[in-house]
One Martini backbone bead per residue (centre of mass of N, CA, C, O) as a GRO file, in nm:
protein
  191
    1MET     BB    1  -3.565   0.987   0.073
    2SER     BB    2  -3.242   1.028   0.035
    3ASN     BB    3  -2.983   1.255  -0.042
    4ILE     BB    4  -2.732   1.142  -0.267
    5THR     BB    5  -2.376   1.159  -0.313
    6ASN     BB    6  -2.158   1.029  -0.573
    7ILE     BB    7  -1.800   0.961  -0.548
    8ILE     BB    8  -1.526   0.912  -0.768
    9ALA     BB    9  -1.186   0.828  -0.722
   10ALA     BB   10  -0.923   0.844  -0.981
   11GLY     BB   11  -0.597   0.679  -1.005
   12LEU     BB   12  -0.263   0.685  -0.899
   13GLY     BB   13  -0.014   0.598  -0.733
   14GLY     BB   14   0.098   0.919  -0.597
   15GLN     BB   15  -0.156   1.139  -0.658
   16GLY     BB   16  -0.361   1.169  -0.395
   17VAL     BB   17  -0.634   1.014  -0.357
   18LEU     BB   18  -0.650   0.961  -0.051
   19LYS     BB   19  -0.626   1.252   0.047
   20ILE     BB   20  -0.875   1.364  -0.106
   21THR     BB   21  -1.078   1.176   0.028
   22ASP     BB   22  -1.035   1.284   0.313
   23ILE     BB   23  -1.109   1.575   0.254
   24LEU     BB   24  -1.392   1.531   0.141
   25ALA     BB   25  -1.511   1.391   0.392
   26GLU     BB   26  -1.458   1.625   0.590
   27VAL     BB   27  -1.619   1.844   0.449
   28VAL     BB   28  -1.903   1.704   0.451
   29PHE     BB   29  -1.913   1.671   0.754
   30ARG     BB   30  -1.888   1.980   0.825
   31ALA     BB   31  -2.159   2.035   0.645
   32GLY     BB   32  -2.367   1.796   0.777
   33TYR     BB   33  -2.307   1.515   0.667
   34ASP     BB   34  -2.335   1.205   0.579
   35VAL     BB   35  -2.045   0.977   0.566
   36LYS     BB   36  -1.881   0.762   0.322
   37LYS     BB   37  -1.586   0.559   0.279
   38SER     BB   38  -1.358   0.390   0.115
   39GLU     BB   39  -1.150   0.181   0.032
   40VAL     BB   40  -0.916   0.052  -0.150
   41HIS     BB   41  -0.908   0.006  -0.505
   42GLY     BB   42  -0.641  -0.161  -0.572
   43MET     BB   43  -0.319  -0.036  -0.636
   44SER     BB   44  -0.125   0.180  -0.420
   45GLN     BB   45   0.111   0.172  -0.559
   46ARG     BB   46   0.317   0.320  -0.740
   47GLY     BB   47   0.110   0.329  -1.039
   48GLY     BB   48  -0.138   0.216  -0.936
   49SER     BB   49  -0.460   0.163  -0.925
   50VAL     BB   50  -0.705   0.404  -0.784
   51THR     BB   51  -1.016   0.358  -0.592
   52THR     BB   52  -1.272   0.571  -0.458
   53TYR     BB   53  -1.539   0.633  -0.218
   54VAL     BB   54  -1.801   0.891  -0.189
   55LYS     BB   55  -2.071   0.936   0.043
   56TYR     BB   56  -2.346   1.179   0.063
   57GLY     BB   57  -2.599   1.287   0.316
   58ASP     BB   58  -2.846   1.225   0.522
   59LYS     BB   59  -2.820   0.892   0.471
   60VAL     BB   60  -2.560   0.648   0.498
   61TRP     BB   61  -2.488   0.294   0.460
   62SER     BB   62  -2.278   0.291   0.208
   63PRO     BB   63  -1.981   0.329   0.002
   64ILE     BB   64  -2.090   0.187  -0.234
   65ILE     BB   65  -2.055   0.203  -0.599
   66GLY     BB   66  -2.228   0.146  -0.869
   67GLU     BB   67  -2.322   0.109  -1.165
   68GLY     BB   68  -2.467   0.415  -1.254
   69GLU     BB   69  -2.424   0.607  -0.962
   70ALA     BB   70  -2.238   0.835  -1.028
   71ASP     BB   71  -2.212   1.185  -1.021
   72ILE     BB   72  -1.889   1.176  -0.976
   73ILE     BB   73  -1.572   1.208  -1.139
   74LEU     BB   74  -1.242   1.203  -0.996
   75ALA     BB   75  -0.960   1.257  -1.201
   76PHE     BB   76  -0.588   1.232  -1.251
   77GLU     BB   77  -0.643   1.069  -1.524
   78GLN     BB   78  -0.768   0.981  -1.825
   79LEU     BB   79  -0.784   0.666  -1.811
   80GLU     BB   80  -0.924   0.659  -1.533
   81ALA     BB   81  -1.176   0.805  -1.625
   82TYR     BB   82  -1.259   0.603  -1.844
   83ARG     BB   83  -1.275   0.348  -1.657
   84ALA     BB   84  -1.515   0.489  -1.471
   85LEU     BB   85  -1.770   0.540  -1.656
   86PRO     BB   86  -1.970   0.300  -1.577
   87TYR     BB   87  -2.038   0.459  -1.292
   88LEU     BB   88  -2.186   0.673  -1.439
   89LYS     BB   89  -2.442   0.867  -1.455
   90LYS     BB   90  -2.677   1.010  -1.608
   91GLY     BB   91  -2.551   1.341  -1.606
   92GLY     BB   92  -2.276   1.330  -1.523
   93VAL     BB   93  -1.950   1.414  -1.383
   94VAL     BB   94  -1.620   1.498  -1.513
   95VAL     BB   95  -1.314   1.534  -1.337
   96THR     BB   96  -1.003   1.610  -1.512
   97GLY     BB   97  -0.700   1.545  -1.592
   98THR     BB   98  -0.472   1.560  -1.879
   99GLN     BB   99  -0.306   1.347  -1.793
  100CYS     BB  100  -0.063   1.096  -1.917
  101ILE     BB  101  -0.015   0.756  -1.808
  102ASP     BB  102   0.160   0.487  -1.861
  103PRO     BB  103   0.097   0.176  -1.864
  104MET     BB  104   0.253  -0.120  -1.867
  105PRO     BB  105   0.162  -0.213  -2.157
  106VAL     BB  106   0.289   0.042  -2.286
  107ILE     BB  107   0.578   0.023  -2.182
  108THR     BB  108   0.618  -0.280  -2.314
  109GLY     BB  109   0.440  -0.272  -2.604
  110ALA     BB  110   0.144  -0.423  -2.586
  111ALA     BB  111   0.034  -0.120  -2.603
  112LYS     BB  112  -0.173   0.161  -2.651
  113TYR     BB  113  -0.253   0.465  -2.592
  114PRO     BB  114  -0.533   0.610  -2.588
  115GLU     BB  115  -0.712   0.817  -2.789
  116ASN     BB  116  -0.917   1.080  -2.725
  117LEU     BB  117  -1.043   1.072  -2.430
  118CYS     BB  118  -1.190   1.340  -2.382
  119GLU     BB  119  -1.385   1.303  -2.620
  120LYS     BB  120  -1.509   1.034  -2.518
  121ILE     BB  121  -1.613   1.147  -2.252
  122ALA     BB  122  -1.783   1.391  -2.365
  123ALA     BB  123  -1.988   1.189  -2.514
  124GLN     BB  124  -2.090   1.075  -2.202
  125ALA     BB  125  -2.025   1.357  -2.051
  126ASP     BB  126  -1.965   1.597  -1.824
  127LEU     BB  127  -1.674   1.786  -1.893
  128ILE     BB  128  -1.388   1.863  -1.676
  129SER     BB  129  -1.085   1.999  -1.781
  130ALA     BB  130  -0.727   1.999  -1.673
  131ASP     BB  131  -0.401   2.129  -1.630
  132ALA     BB  132  -0.296   2.050  -1.326
  133ILE     BB  133   0.009   2.055  -1.349
  134ALA     BB  134   0.046   2.347  -1.450
  135MET     BB  135  -0.109   2.481  -1.219
  136ALA     BB  136   0.067   2.369  -0.987
  137LYS     BB  137   0.331   2.487  -1.084
  138GLU     BB  138   0.233   2.781  -1.058
  139ALA     BB  139   0.182   2.747  -0.742
  140GLY     BB  140   0.481   2.552  -0.682
  141THR     BB  141   0.369   2.241  -0.736
  142ILE     BB  142   0.287   1.935  -0.881
  143LYS     BB  143   0.176   1.802  -0.608
  144ALA     BB  144  -0.104   1.996  -0.637
  145ALA     BB  145  -0.298   1.871  -0.852
  146ASN     BB  146  -0.519   1.751  -0.667
  147VAL     BB  147  -0.608   2.035  -0.555
  148VAL     BB  148  -0.705   2.153  -0.814
  149LEU     BB  149  -0.932   1.939  -0.860
  150ILE     BB  150  -1.085   1.994  -0.593
  151GLY     BB  151  -1.149   2.287  -0.668
  152ILE     BB  152  -1.328   2.225  -0.907
  153LEU     BB  153  -1.531   2.057  -0.753
  154ALA     BB  154  -1.608   2.253  -0.520
  155HIS     BB  155  -1.746   2.477  -0.703
  156ARG     BB  156  -1.982   2.241  -0.772
  157THR     BB  157  -2.087   2.288  -0.492
  158ASN     BB  158  -2.273   2.369  -0.179
  159ILE     BB  159  -2.001   2.419  -0.045
  160PRO     BB  160  -1.825   2.628   0.117
  161TYR     BB  161  -1.521   2.761   0.078
  162GLU     BB  162  -1.443   2.778   0.386
  163THR     BB  163  -1.456   2.475   0.442
  164TRP     BB  164  -1.228   2.388   0.259
  165VAL     BB  165  -1.006   2.563   0.389
  166GLU     BB  166  -1.022   2.453   0.673
  167VAL     BB  167  -0.938   2.163   0.596
  168LEU     BB  168  -0.669   2.229   0.469
  169LYS     BB  169  -0.547   2.356   0.733
  170THR     BB  170  -0.577   2.058   0.891
  171THR     BB  171  -0.426   1.856   0.653
  172VAL     BB  172  -0.195   2.044   0.581
  173PRO     BB  173   0.109   2.111   0.602
  174PRO     BB  174   0.237   2.416   0.673
  175LYS     BB  175   0.473   2.416   0.448
  176PHE     BB  176   0.221   2.352   0.216
  177LEU     BB  177  -0.025   2.549   0.232
  178ASP     BB  178   0.008   2.786   0.033
  179VAL     BB  179   0.026   2.617  -0.230
  180ASN     BB  180  -0.250   2.471  -0.186
  181LEU     BB  181  -0.429   2.721  -0.179
  182LYS     BB  182  -0.352   2.816  -0.461
  183ALA     BB  183  -0.443   2.560  -0.609
  184PHE     BB  184  -0.736   2.568  -0.518
  185ASP     BB  185  -0.803   2.848  -0.642
  186MET     BB  186  -0.746   2.766  -0.932
  187GLY     BB  187  -0.971   2.556  -0.940
  188TRP     BB  188  -1.212   2.730  -0.846
  189ASN     BB  189  -1.150   2.940  -1.106
  190HIS     BB  190  -1.216   2.740  -1.310
  191ASN     BB  191  -1.400   2.700  -1.605
   0.00000   0.00000   0.00000
């Protein structure tokens, strides 16, 4: 039986979920794994929920990850992390930004944003949370928050740092490379 790692990336349109999924797939491919990634699930328009799957290992047949199968949830917003929890396997890890973005029902007043989501997630999973927006701002732009989070995830894999940096150098436009490398390092070094 092959050894497969299942990762779900969850966020909102405009947060860079698709870009990070591409980077993650390229990194694991360069590290010598068979990899499959999903198409977008949800609405990728700015603000709509976006969920993607990345599976890698010895031999991967399908990118789909069922409930209770994800080893890692990489979330760019707390509510999206919480929504993805049914897919996490027992003993799985959630890496999430602490950002809270009100969904449309909250904006219209039909609902309240759930409270204490990080505490609720931590009660069900190994949680690694970070204020990725503040870290990215310190790196030079809040648009690199997704790269901070991939840095946090990257440090918890067995894939060498150099492989991650190589892929960033080939996927990030040159004018944004320095700030993204700094953001990645901040994530890599996050406790």
